[in-house]
One Martini backbone bead per residue (centre of mass of N, CA, C, O) as a GRO file, in nm:
protein
  446
    1UNK     BB    1   0.089   0.040   0.029
    2UNK     BB    2   0.080   0.352  -0.143
    3UNK     BB    3   0.142   0.683  -0.115
    4UNK     BB    4   0.129   0.959  -0.312
    5UNK     BB    5   0.284   1.150  -0.101
    6UNK     BB    6   0.563   0.984  -0.117
    7UNK     BB    7   0.656   1.124  -0.400
    8UNK     BB    8   0.682   1.370  -0.222
    9UNK     BB    9   0.799   1.620  -0.047
   10UNK     BB   10   0.822   1.622   0.313
   11UNK     BB   11   0.752   1.710   0.608
   12UNK     BB   12   0.768   1.584   0.914
   13UNK     BB   13   0.473   1.638   1.013
   14UNK     BB   14   0.334   1.527   0.763
   15UNK     BB   15   0.450   1.239   0.770
   16UNK     BB   16   0.354   1.156   1.066
   17UNK     BB   17   0.041   1.171   0.964
   18UNK     BB   18   0.036   1.050   0.635
   19UNK     BB   19   0.221   0.833   0.581
   20UNK     BB   20   0.111   0.534   0.399
   21UNK     BB   21  -0.183   0.686   0.364
   22UNK     BB   22  -0.471   0.649   0.127
   23UNK     BB   23  -0.780   0.715   0.081
   24UNK     BB   24  -1.029   0.494  -0.072
   25UNK     BB   25  -1.326   0.552  -0.081
   26UNK     BB   26  -1.529   0.395   0.173
   27UNK     BB   27  -1.317   0.486   0.422
   28UNK     BB   28  -1.105   0.552   0.642
   29UNK     BB   29  -0.926   0.847   0.730
   30UNK     BB   30  -0.776   0.637   0.894
   31UNK     BB   31  -0.593   0.392   0.983
   32UNK     BB   32  -0.671   0.071   0.991
   33UNK     BB   33  -0.759  -0.236   1.139
   34UNK     BB   34  -0.620  -0.550   1.034
   35UNK     BB   35  -0.793  -0.808   1.195
   36UNK     BB   36  -0.599  -1.063   1.068
   37UNK     BB   37  -0.442  -1.368   0.968
   38UNK     BB   38  -0.567  -1.377   0.674
   39UNK     BB   39  -0.573  -1.407   0.302
   40UNK     BB   40  -0.732  -1.368   0.007
   41UNK     BB   41  -0.717  -1.513  -0.305
   42UNK     BB   42  -0.791  -1.480  -0.642
   43UNK     BB   43  -0.574  -1.716  -0.700
   44UNK     BB   44  -0.352  -1.963  -0.742
   45UNK     BB   45  -0.150  -1.801  -0.905
   46UNK     BB   46  -0.118  -1.573  -0.701
   47UNK     BB   47  -0.025  -1.746  -0.464
   48UNK     BB   48   0.227  -1.863  -0.601
   49UNK     BB   49   0.368  -1.589  -0.648
   50UNK     BB   50   0.386  -1.501  -0.354
   51UNK     BB   51   0.541  -1.754  -0.240
   52UNK     BB   52   0.783  -1.698  -0.468
   53UNK     BB   53   0.841  -1.379  -0.500
   54UNK     BB   54   0.717  -1.266  -0.788
   55UNK     BB   55   0.529  -1.093  -0.595
   56UNK     BB   56   0.381  -0.858  -0.422
   57UNK     BB   57   0.258  -0.924  -0.084
   58UNK     BB   58   0.018  -1.091   0.114
   59UNK     BB   59   0.003  -1.404   0.286
   60UNK     BB   60   0.041  -1.354   0.609
   61UNK     BB   61   0.030  -1.231   0.935
   62UNK     BB   62   0.329  -1.302   1.008
   63UNK     BB   63   0.463  -1.113   0.781
   64UNK     BB   64   0.193  -0.928   0.732
   65UNK     BB   65   0.010  -0.608   0.724
   66UNK     BB   66  -0.145  -0.320   0.635
   67UNK     BB   67  -0.084  -0.164   0.896
   68UNK     BB   68   0.217  -0.228   0.901
   69UNK     BB   69   0.287  -0.095   0.625
   70UNK     BB   70   0.231   0.191   0.712
   71UNK     BB   71   0.441   0.201   0.935
   72UNK     BB   72   0.687   0.140   0.760
   73UNK     BB   73   0.665   0.382   0.568
   74UNK     BB   74   0.672   0.603   0.783
   75UNK     BB   75   0.947   0.540   0.917
   76UNK     BB   76   1.118   0.546   0.664
   77UNK     BB   77   1.060   0.844   0.601
   78UNK     BB   78   1.157   0.969   0.874
   79UNK     BB   79   1.458   0.827   0.822
   80UNK     BB   80   1.530   0.833   0.509
   81UNK     BB   81   1.442   0.570   0.381
   82UNK     BB   82   1.328   0.282   0.187
   83UNK     BB   83   1.279   0.057   0.414
   84UNK     BB   84   1.073  -0.163   0.631
   85UNK     BB   85   1.052  -0.350   0.949
   86UNK     BB   86   0.799  -0.483   1.151
   87UNK     BB   87   0.789  -0.583   1.495
   88UNK     BB   88   0.730  -0.690   1.829
   89UNK     BB   89   1.018  -0.549   1.898
   90UNK     BB   90   1.318  -0.410   1.956
   91UNK     BB   91   1.468  -0.675   2.003
   92UNK     BB   92   1.373  -0.804   1.737
   93UNK     BB   93   1.503  -0.597   1.550
   94UNK     BB   94   1.792  -0.661   1.626
   95UNK     BB   95   1.792  -0.966   1.575
   96UNK     BB   96   1.711  -0.971   1.267
   97UNK     BB   97   1.942  -0.795   1.172
   98UNK     BB   98   2.180  -0.970   1.259
   99UNK     BB   99   2.090  -1.237   1.126
  100UNK     BB  100   2.083  -1.121   0.830
  101UNK     BB  101   2.404  -1.020   0.835
  102UNK     BB  102   2.498  -1.272   1.025
  103UNK     BB  103   2.664  -1.548   1.025
  104UNK     BB  104   2.790  -1.820   1.106
  105UNK     BB  105   3.102  -1.703   1.235
  106UNK     BB  106   3.047  -1.426   1.291
  107UNK     BB  107   3.093  -1.061   1.351
  108UNK     BB  108   3.072  -0.809   1.614
  109UNK     BB  109   3.080  -0.456   1.662
  110UNK     BB  110   3.039  -0.293   1.983
  111UNK     BB  111   2.922  -0.096   2.217
  112UNK     BB  112   2.942  -0.052   2.555
  113UNK     BB  113   2.690   0.173   2.538
  114UNK     BB  114   2.443  -0.028   2.598
  115UNK     BB  115   2.174  -0.174   2.638
  116UNK     BB  116   2.139  -0.446   2.835
  117UNK     BB  117   1.964  -0.627   2.641
  118UNK     BB  118   2.163  -0.609   2.402
  119UNK     BB  119   2.400  -0.740   2.542
  120UNK     BB  120   2.268  -1.008   2.596
  121UNK     BB  121   2.220  -1.079   2.300
  122UNK     BB  122   2.517  -1.057   2.193
  123UNK     BB  123   2.684  -1.231   2.427
  124UNK     BB  124   2.473  -1.486   2.437
  125UNK     BB  125   2.254  -1.564   2.228
  126UNK     BB  126   2.433  -1.528   1.965
  127UNK     BB  127   2.640  -1.738   2.054
  128UNK     BB  128   2.443  -1.979   1.996
  129UNK     BB  129   2.470  -1.894   1.670
  130UNK     BB  130   2.786  -1.822   1.617
  131UNK     BB  131   2.806  -1.521   1.732
  132UNK     BB  132   3.033  -1.269   1.775
  133UNK     BB  133   3.174  -1.020   2.016
  134UNK     BB  134   3.299  -0.678   2.030
  135UNK     BB  135   3.376  -0.443   2.273
  136UNK     BB  136   3.367  -0.078   2.267
  137UNK     BB  137   3.455   0.235   2.284
  138UNK     BB  138   3.273   0.471   2.114
  139UNK     BB  139   3.510   0.705   2.125
  140UNK     BB  140   3.713   0.484   2.002
  141UNK     BB  141   3.808   0.465   1.686
  142UNK     BB  142   4.047   0.269   1.695
  143UNK     BB  143   3.891   0.036   1.831
  144UNK     BB  144   3.704  -0.022   1.602
  145UNK     BB  145   3.922  -0.087   1.393
  146UNK     BB  146   4.078  -0.315   1.561
  147UNK     BB  147   3.815  -0.516   1.592
  148UNK     BB  148   3.833  -0.591   1.309
  149UNK     BB  149   3.756  -0.865   1.100
  150UNK     BB  150   3.698  -1.089   0.847
  151UNK     BB  151   3.413  -1.165   1.010
  152UNK     BB  152   3.295  -0.897   0.995
  153UNK     BB  153   2.942  -0.752   0.946
  154UNK     BB  154   2.913  -0.532   1.189
  155UNK     BB  155   2.817  -0.222   1.332
  156UNK     BB  156   2.718  -0.122   1.679
  157UNK     BB  157   2.493   0.144   1.792
  158UNK     BB  158   2.401   0.436   1.961
  159UNK     BB  159   2.318   0.756   1.922
  160UNK     BB  160   2.196   0.742   2.224
  161UNK     BB  161   2.275   0.645   2.524
  162UNK     BB  162   2.159   0.389   2.746
  163UNK     BB  163   2.157   0.621   3.018
  164UNK     BB  164   2.396   0.873   2.960
  165UNK     BB  165   2.379   1.032   2.685
  166UNK     BB  166   2.577   0.932   2.468
  167UNK     BB  167   2.721   1.074   2.184
  168UNK     BB  168   2.763   0.978   1.868
  169UNK     BB  169   3.006   0.951   1.611
  170UNK     BB  170   2.876   0.856   1.330
  171UNK     BB  171   3.069   0.926   1.103
  172UNK     BB  172   3.325   0.787   1.212
  173UNK     BB  173   3.205   0.497   1.231
  174UNK     BB  174   3.114   0.477   0.937
  175UNK     BB  175   3.395   0.496   0.812
  176UNK     BB  176   3.499   0.234   0.935
  177UNK     BB  177   3.293   0.042   0.816
  178UNK     BB  178   3.336   0.113   0.509
  179UNK     BB  179   3.640   0.043   0.500
  180UNK     BB  180   3.550  -0.270   0.574
  181UNK     BB  181   3.270  -0.344   0.421
  182UNK     BB  182   3.047  -0.253   0.638
  183UNK     BB  183   2.777  -0.198   0.826
  184UNK     BB  184   2.582   0.045   0.999
  185UNK     BB  185   2.416   0.011   1.313
  186UNK     BB  186   2.141   0.204   1.454
  187UNK     BB  187   2.011   0.296   1.760
  188UNK     BB  188   1.721   0.539   1.768
  189UNK     BB  189   1.538   0.550   2.020
  190UNK     BB  190   1.643   0.806   2.175
  191UNK     BB  191   1.680   1.006   1.939
  192UNK     BB  192   1.505   1.004   1.707
  193UNK     BB  193   1.401   1.138   1.399
  194UNK     BB  194   1.370   1.434   1.507
  195UNK     BB  195   1.674   1.468   1.621
  196UNK     BB  196   1.791   1.210   1.447
  197UNK     BB  197   1.944   1.092   1.128
  198UNK     BB  198   2.170   0.852   1.072
  199UNK     BB  199   2.168   0.833   0.756
  200UNK     BB  200   2.294   1.131   0.724
  201UNK     BB  201   2.578   0.999   0.879
  202UNK     BB  202   2.611   0.672   0.754
  203UNK     BB  203   2.395   0.492   0.813
  204UNK     BB  204   2.231   0.181   0.703
  205UNK     BB  205   2.086   0.106   0.979
  206UNK     BB  206   1.769   0.142   1.165
  207UNK     BB  207   1.665   0.111   1.499
  208UNK     BB  208   1.358   0.037   1.696
  209UNK     BB  209   1.174   0.105   1.979
  210UNK     BB  210   0.835   0.164   1.942
  211UNK     BB  211   0.751   0.170   2.244
  212UNK     BB  212   0.852   0.444   2.282
  213UNK     BB  213   0.849   0.733   2.116
  214UNK     BB  214   0.672   0.653   1.880
  215UNK     BB  215   0.437   0.595   2.062
  216UNK     BB  216   0.423   0.742   2.381
  217UNK     BB  217   0.205   0.548   2.575
  218UNK     BB  218   0.296   0.254   2.686
  219UNK     BB  219   0.095   0.008   2.538
  220UNK     BB  220   0.307  -0.093   2.300
  221UNK     BB  221   0.471  -0.323   2.128
  222UNK     BB  222   0.769  -0.255   1.919
  223UNK     BB  223   0.950  -0.277   1.597
  224UNK     BB  224   1.217  -0.125   1.384
  225UNK     BB  225   1.365  -0.152   1.054
  226UNK     BB  226   1.588   0.048   0.852
  227UNK     BB  227   1.662   0.090   0.513
  228UNK     BB  228   1.871   0.320   0.346
  229UNK     BB  229   2.014   0.210   0.071
  230UNK     BB  230   2.353   0.230   0.105
  231UNK     BB  231   2.421  -0.072   0.086
  232UNK     BB  232   2.646  -0.283  -0.112
  233UNK     BB  233   2.622  -0.624  -0.155
  234UNK     BB  234   2.747  -0.640  -0.461
  235UNK     BB  235   3.053  -0.560  -0.423
  236UNK     BB  236   3.081  -0.837  -0.220
  237UNK     BB  237   2.928  -1.124  -0.272
  238UNK     BB  238   3.085  -1.337  -0.093
  239UNK     BB  239   2.996  -1.192   0.189
  240UNK     BB  240   2.666  -1.202   0.072
  241UNK     BB  241   2.487  -1.478   0.010
  242UNK     BB  242   2.195  -1.399   0.112
  243UNK     BB  243   2.181  -1.194  -0.155
  244UNK     BB  244   2.375  -1.329  -0.410
  245UNK     BB  245   2.256  -1.601  -0.377
  246UNK     BB  246   2.067  -1.852  -0.391
  247UNK     BB  247   1.745  -1.902  -0.259
  248UNK     BB  248   1.670  -2.212  -0.184
  249UNK     BB  249   1.353  -2.191  -0.115
  250UNK     BB  250   1.343  -2.031  -0.425
  251UNK     BB  251   1.568  -2.152  -0.577
  252UNK     BB  252   1.709  -1.915  -0.815
  253UNK     BB  253   1.668  -1.685  -0.634
  254UNK     BB  254   1.792  -1.341  -0.613
  255UNK     BB  255   1.762  -1.079  -0.415
  256UNK     BB  256   1.945  -0.862  -0.552
  257UNK     BB  257   1.806  -0.900  -0.833
  258UNK     BB  258   1.499  -0.872  -0.751
  259UNK     BB  259   1.522  -0.606  -0.534
  260UNK     BB  260   1.767  -0.468  -0.426
  261UNK     BB  261   1.835  -0.175  -0.313
  262UNK     BB  262   1.643  -0.143  -0.009
  263UNK     BB  263   1.483  -0.454  -0.035
  264UNK     BB  264   1.636  -0.723   0.027
  265UNK     BB  265   1.637  -0.716   0.333
  266UNK     BB  266   1.330  -0.723   0.383
  267UNK     BB  267   1.282  -0.988   0.233
  268UNK     BB  268   1.453  -1.163   0.419
  269UNK     BB  269   1.327  -1.104   0.695
  270UNK     BB  270   1.031  -1.190   0.622
  271UNK     BB  271   1.091  -1.480   0.475
  272UNK     BB  272   1.264  -1.585   0.735
  273UNK     BB  273   1.272  -1.457   1.034
  274UNK     BB  274   0.970  -1.403   1.065
  275UNK     BB  275   0.861  -1.666   0.949
  276UNK     BB  276   1.031  -1.869   1.140
  277UNK     BB  277   1.019  -1.710   1.436
  278UNK     BB  278   0.760  -1.498   1.484
  279UNK     BB  279   0.802  -1.161   1.531
  280UNK     BB  280   0.507  -1.037   1.527
  281UNK     BB  281   0.303  -0.772   1.448
  282UNK     BB  282   0.028  -0.645   1.549
  283UNK     BB  283  -0.225  -0.458   1.427
  284UNK     BB  284  -0.289  -0.303   1.687
  285UNK     BB  285  -0.001  -0.207   1.751
  286UNK     BB  286   0.046  -0.060   1.488
  287UNK     BB  287  -0.184   0.143   1.529
  288UNK     BB  288  -0.085   0.266   1.798
  289UNK     BB  289   0.184   0.370   1.689
  290UNK     BB  290   0.062   0.558   1.478
  291UNK     BB  291  -0.072   0.746   1.680
  292UNK     BB  292   0.193   0.842   1.811
  293UNK     BB  293   0.346   0.960   1.562
  294UNK     BB  294   0.158   1.214   1.513
  295UNK     BB  295   0.319   1.348   1.794
  296UNK     BB  296   0.630   1.335   1.804
  297UNK     BB  297   0.745   1.630   1.788
  298UNK     BB  298   0.585   1.747   2.025
  299UNK     BB  299   0.684   1.559   2.247
  300UNK     BB  300   0.995   1.571   2.213
  301UNK     BB  301   1.026   1.872   2.248
  302UNK     BB  302   0.911   1.887   2.536
  303UNK     BB  303   1.091   1.671   2.669
  304UNK     BB  304   1.359   1.809   2.612
  305UNK     BB  305   1.307   2.066   2.774
  306UNK     BB  306   1.250   1.931   3.045
  307UNK     BB  307   1.519   1.780   3.078
  308UNK     BB  308   1.697   2.030   3.084
  309UNK     BB  309   1.573   2.160   3.337
  310UNK     BB  310   1.629   1.922   3.528
  311UNK     BB  311   1.934   1.901   3.482
  312UNK     BB  312   2.008   2.190   3.574
  313UNK     BB  313   1.905   2.152   3.860
  314UNK     BB  314   2.076   1.901   3.943
  315UNK     BB  315   2.362   2.030   3.895
  316UNK     BB  316   2.304   2.220   4.173
  317UNK     BB  317   2.281   1.975   4.362
  318UNK     BB  318   2.414   1.847   4.663
  319UNK     BB  319   2.290   1.538   4.609
  320UNK     BB  320   2.454   1.563   4.335
  321UNK     BB  321   2.734   1.447   4.165
  322UNK     BB  322   2.599   1.387   3.868
  323UNK     BB  323   2.524   1.486   3.523
  324UNK     BB  324   2.391   1.315   3.226
  325UNK     BB  325   2.392   1.581   2.991
  326UNK     BB  326   2.453   1.721   2.668
  327UNK     BB  327   2.368   2.035   2.747
  328UNK     BB  328   2.594   2.062   2.931
  329UNK     BB  329   2.893   2.226   2.956
  330UNK     BB  330   3.052   1.965   3.106
  331UNK     BB  331   2.991   1.780   2.881
  332UNK     BB  332   3.163   1.561   2.665
  333UNK     BB  333   2.893   1.570   2.441
  334UNK     BB  334   2.817   1.859   2.351
  335UNK     BB  335   2.937   1.886   2.064
  336UNK     BB  336   2.783   1.642   1.949
  337UNK     BB  337   2.502   1.756   2.004
  338UNK     BB  338   2.526   2.005   1.824
  339UNK     BB  339   2.576   1.838   1.562
  340UNK     BB  340   2.331   1.601   1.590
  341UNK     BB  341   2.114   1.795   1.787
  342UNK     BB  342   1.942   2.064   1.683
  343UNK     BB  343   1.648   1.996   1.839
  344UNK     BB  344   1.779   1.847   2.078
  345UNK     BB  345   1.792   1.670   2.353
  346UNK     BB  346   1.718   1.408   2.505
  347UNK     BB  347   1.500   1.273   2.776
  348UNK     BB  348   1.740   1.077   2.834
  349UNK     BB  349   1.896   1.041   3.154
  350UNK     BB  350   2.146   1.096   3.420
  351UNK     BB  351   2.215   1.047   3.776
  352UNK     BB  352   2.424   1.097   4.065
  353UNK     BB  353   2.431   1.025   4.376
  354UNK     BB  354   2.548   1.061   4.665
  355UNK     BB  355   2.814   0.845   4.734
  356UNK     BB  356   2.926   0.547   4.777
  357UNK     BB  357   3.038   0.237   4.635
  358UNK     BB  358   2.843   0.039   4.826
  359UNK     BB  359   2.627  -0.143   5.024
  360UNK     BB  360   2.445   0.139   5.048
  361UNK     BB  361   2.349   0.226   4.760
  362UNK     BB  362   2.074   0.094   4.724
  363UNK     BB  363   1.935   0.233   4.967
  364UNK     BB  364   1.972   0.523   4.868
  365UNK     BB  365   1.814   0.493   4.606
  366UNK     BB  366   1.552   0.381   4.728
  367UNK     BB  367   1.492   0.636   4.904
  368UNK     BB  368   1.427   0.797   4.646
  369UNK     BB  369   1.241   0.632   4.439
  370UNK     BB  370   1.016   0.538   4.651
  371UNK     BB  371   0.918   0.860   4.699
  372UNK     BB  372   0.808   0.906   4.440
  373UNK     BB  373   0.509   1.062   4.266
  374UNK     BB  374   0.554   1.152   3.965
  375UNK     BB  375   0.749   0.964   3.929
  376UNK     BB  376   0.812   0.646   3.779
  377UNK     BB  377   0.880   0.303   3.839
  378UNK     BB  378   1.011   0.209   3.521
  379UNK     BB  379   1.081  -0.020   3.240
  380UNK     BB  380   1.100   0.267   3.066
  381UNK     BB  381   1.069   0.485   2.777
  382UNK     BB  382   0.908   0.764   2.607
  383UNK     BB  383   0.663   0.844   2.760
  384UNK     BB  384   0.432   1.056   2.906
  385UNK     BB  385   0.574   0.954   3.148
  386UNK     BB  386   0.767   0.994   3.417
  387UNK     BB  387   1.083   0.817   3.467
  388UNK     BB  388   1.252   0.569   3.661
  389UNK     BB  389   1.580   0.409   3.715
  390UNK     BB  390   1.805   0.130   3.811
  391UNK     BB  391   2.041  -0.004   3.628
  392UNK     BB  392   2.209  -0.196   3.824
  393UNK     BB  393   1.911  -0.351   3.908
  394UNK     BB  394   1.794  -0.362   3.608
  395UNK     BB  395   1.877  -0.311   3.289
  396UNK     BB  396   2.208  -0.375   3.398
  397UNK     BB  397   2.229  -0.637   3.594
  398UNK     BB  398   2.403  -0.844   3.396
  399UNK     BB  399   2.640  -0.685   3.441
  400UNK     BB  400   2.940  -0.612   3.507
  401UNK     BB  401   3.132  -0.390   3.665
  402UNK     BB  402   3.302  -0.329   3.413
  403UNK     BB  403   3.066  -0.274   3.219
  404UNK     BB  404   2.939  -0.044   3.374
  405UNK     BB  405   3.183   0.142   3.368
  406UNK     BB  406   3.202   0.159   3.054
  407UNK     BB  407   2.893   0.290   3.059
  408UNK     BB  408   2.878   0.496   3.319
  409UNK     BB  409   2.779   0.306   3.561
  410UNK     BB  410   2.657   0.325   3.878
  411UNK     BB  411   2.511   0.256   4.187
  412UNK     BB  412   2.403   0.580   4.178
  413UNK     BB  413   2.236   0.553   3.925
  414UNK     BB  414   1.979   0.752   3.763
  415UNK     BB  415   1.716   0.719   3.550
  416UNK     BB  416   1.568   0.945   3.305
  417UNK     BB  417   1.224   1.008   3.180
  418UNK     BB  418   1.080   1.257   3.028
  419UNK     BB  419   0.772   1.397   3.010
  420UNK     BB  420   0.449   1.590   3.012
  421UNK     BB  421   0.484   1.734   3.254
  422UNK     BB  422   0.540   1.961   3.477
  423UNK     BB  423   0.848   2.069   3.557
  424UNK     BB  424   0.791   2.171   3.849
  425UNK     BB  425   0.689   1.894   3.954
  426UNK     BB  426   0.948   1.734   3.904
  427UNK     BB  427   1.140   1.906   4.074
  428UNK     BB  428   0.984   1.881   4.341
  429UNK     BB  429   1.003   1.575   4.364
  430UNK     BB  430   1.314   1.563   4.379
  431UNK     BB  431   1.364   1.755   4.615
  432UNK     BB  432   1.214   1.591   4.829
  433UNK     BB  433   1.389   1.318   4.807
  434UNK     BB  434   1.678   1.475   4.833
  435UNK     BB  435   1.684   1.623   5.110
  436UNK     BB  436   1.830   1.418   5.299
  437UNK     BB  437   2.093   1.418   5.125
  438UNK     BB  438   2.151   1.715   5.146
  439UNK     BB  439   2.211   1.718   5.448
  440UNK     BB  440   2.445   1.517   5.435
  441UNK     BB  441   2.621   1.683   5.242
  442UNK     BB  442   2.648   1.935   5.420
  443UNK     BB  443   2.774   1.793   5.663
  444UNK     BB  444   3.022   1.670   5.503
  445UNK     BB  445   3.136   1.967   5.421
  446UNK     BB  446   3.222   2.065   5.724
   0.00000   0.00000   0.00000
């Protein structure tokens, strides 16, 4: 389903409301929910062509549905990409992307500063598939280059790291990837396409947990991977047999010849990894994510402003040892934020409360987060509600102490995701729970 308006250049706000859907006839003015598992074919010949990938279309709800296709086109357009695949979660989006690009015996180079669940996937689960990973400091460009081996098939990082809002030099890492003949995959969940479009800075694939900012309401899981159409798998065909050699389940069909740049990846992901493993996005969740996208720029802009106000307040608080927000003057990634985030810094950041990293750190953090009333203690980011989390005991609890340190996470780190509430209420909530620590800090300073 292609929208006529997708053929003309659109502004961001127009695309987020209209892309991918053009009503025809007497049907809904907004994208409908196609709540069905299967689709009727006009003839056996049509069915045979669809199953053989000789023509495009929907075979079964596990592979795709019309509501999902609208979502895919919309996110692809917002990210400046060519095609997209929507799946059941952000984790599924990362998994199918890596599986499609890296064969057994292959290798991934990834940033130390990744979301904890992504690290679990890369270092443990994908190891079961015969895929190895080397983690590097994302700011160390030489380390990226040195970690690449003949088996490396992709570089992976986040545009803005969760939870300390470390801004990646996307251009520099993309140059390393392309010099090695491999694609750069960027998780843009925290960055969002409103704040940064990694494809404009050299990324070849962009993944999202659509559960977060794209959705914005915290009610539906979903994930999306966008192919920017920039990587040429045909340049070194021997390295990419999944695209350039016959696709055995479809006889002599070669994906790169049949679909070409920007489409072959989506065809492989849907026909193999979504089809075989089943991480399908439900039509209802696709529809709910579409509703959220319609207000993406409005929400993200307000959340960004709120986060900056909260971060600036915390930076001067005696109970706060450090604030990790790239808009602050003393932040090491401020220059990168100015370069890559002209519309504002993301609303996910962290701060460290005062105190030693000892056995009492958990209790100190608990005394703060358990008393919050406006902020919610939730393992999510990017929805309308302001949320906090304790990475060391929650999202990054599976990491070793060394891995947490490499990601800039201490036992005293609290992650913040600023929502749509009044900034004054959020600041007052933090001041109230930090007051006891403030007294301790002042006493210790005497």
